[in-house]
């Protein structure tokens, strides 16, 4: 019998910029995420749980560029 306590630490694989930027999402994904609270993929490829108030942070530069190219 062993008295060793093993602990694991989760590894973060993202850069964490989702905490400092608001992202653009597909509307259908956004509606589902608000209902279920699941993370969804932003236009820039980052996975995030969208907030109700996106005005709290500046818009992600990559998302902004993608949206700018989509609009006429």
CSV table of C-alpha atoms in Angstrom, one decimal:
chain,number,residue,atom,x,y,z
A,1,UNK,CA,0.0,0.0,0.0
A,2,UNK,CA,1.2,3.5,-0.9
A,3,UNK,CA,0.7,6.8,0.8
A,4,UNK,CA,1.5,8.8,-2.3
A,5,UNK,CA,-1.2,11.4,-3.3
A,6,UNK,CA,-1.1,12.0,-7.0
A,7,UNK,CA,-2.4,15.3,-8.4
A,8,UNK,CA,-3.0,16.4,-11.9
A,9,UNK,CA,-2.9,19.9,-13.2
A,10,UNK,CA,-5.0,20.8,-16.4
A,11,UNK,CA,-3.0,22.1,-19.3
A,12,UNK,CA,-4.2,25.3,-21.0
A,13,UNK,CA,-3.8,25.1,-24.8
A,14,UNK,CA,-5.0,28.5,-25.8
A,15,UNK,CA,-3.4,31.9,-25.5
A,16,UNK,CA,-6.0,33.3,-23.2
A,17,UNK,CA,-6.9,36.3,-25.4
A,18,UNK,CA,-10.5,35.3,-25.3
A,19,UNK,CA,-10.5,36.8,-21.8
A,20,UNK,CA,-9.4,40.2,-23.2
A,21,UNK,CA,-11.3,40.3,-26.6
A,22,UNK,CA,-14.8,40.1,-27.9
A,23,UNK,CA,-15.1,37.7,-30.8
A,24,UNK,CA,-17.5,37.4,-33.8
A,25,UNK,CA,-19.5,34.2,-34.1
A,26,UNK,CA,-22.0,32.6,-36.5
A,27,UNK,CA,-25.5,33.7,-35.4
A,28,UNK,CA,-26.8,30.1,-35.2
A,29,UNK,CA,-23.9,29.0,-33.1
A,30,UNK,CA,-24.3,32.1,-30.9
A,31,UNK,CA,-27.9,31.4,-30.1
A,32,UNK,CA,-27.2,27.8,-29.1
A,33,UNK,CA,-24.2,28.9,-26.9
A,34,UNK,CA,-26.3,31.4,-25.0
A,35,UNK,CA,-28.9,28.7,-24.3
A,36,UNK,CA,-26.5,25.9,-23.4
A,37,UNK,CA,-23.4,27.8,-22.2
A,38,UNK,CA,-21.1,25.8,-24.4
A,39,UNK,CA,-18.0,27.2,-26.0
A,40,UNK,CA,-18.2,27.9,-29.8
A,41,UNK,CA,-15.7,28.7,-32.5
A,42,UNK,CA,-15.2,32.3,-33.4
A,43,UNK,CA,-14.5,33.5,-36.9
A,44,UNK,CA,-10.8,33.7,-36.0
A,45,UNK,CA,-10.7,30.1,-34.9
A,46,UNK,CA,-10.6,30.6,-31.2
A,47,UNK,CA,-13.0,28.7,-28.9
A,48,UNK,CA,-14.9,30.9,-26.5
A,49,UNK,CA,-18.0,31.0,-24.4
A,50,UNK,CA,-19.7,34.3,-25.6
A,51,UNK,CA,-20.7,36.8,-23.0
A,52,UNK,CA,-24.0,38.7,-22.9
A,53,UNK,CA,-22.2,42.1,-23.0
A,54,UNK,CA,-19.5,42.0,-25.7
A,55,UNK,CA,-18.9,45.8,-25.2
A,56,UNK,CA,-16.8,45.1,-22.2
A,57,UNK,CA,-13.7,44.3,-24.3
A,58,UNK,CA,-12.3,45.4,-27.6
A,59,UNK,CA,-13.1,43.3,-30.7
A,60,UNK,CA,-10.6,40.6,-31.7
A,61,UNK,CA,-8.5,42.1,-34.6
A,62,UNK,CA,-8.6,38.8,-36.6
A,63,UNK,CA,-12.4,38.6,-36.3
A,64,UNK,CA,-12.7,42.2,-37.3
A,65,UNK,CA,-10.6,41.7,-40.4
A,66,UNK,CA,-12.6,38.6,-41.4
A,67,UNK,CA,-15.9,40.5,-41.0
A,68,UNK,CA,-14.5,43.4,-42.9
A,69,UNK,CA,-13.7,41.2,-45.9
A,70,UNK,CA,-17.2,39.6,-45.8
A,71,UNK,CA,-19.2,42.8,-46.0
A,72,UNK,CA,-19.5,44.6,-49.4
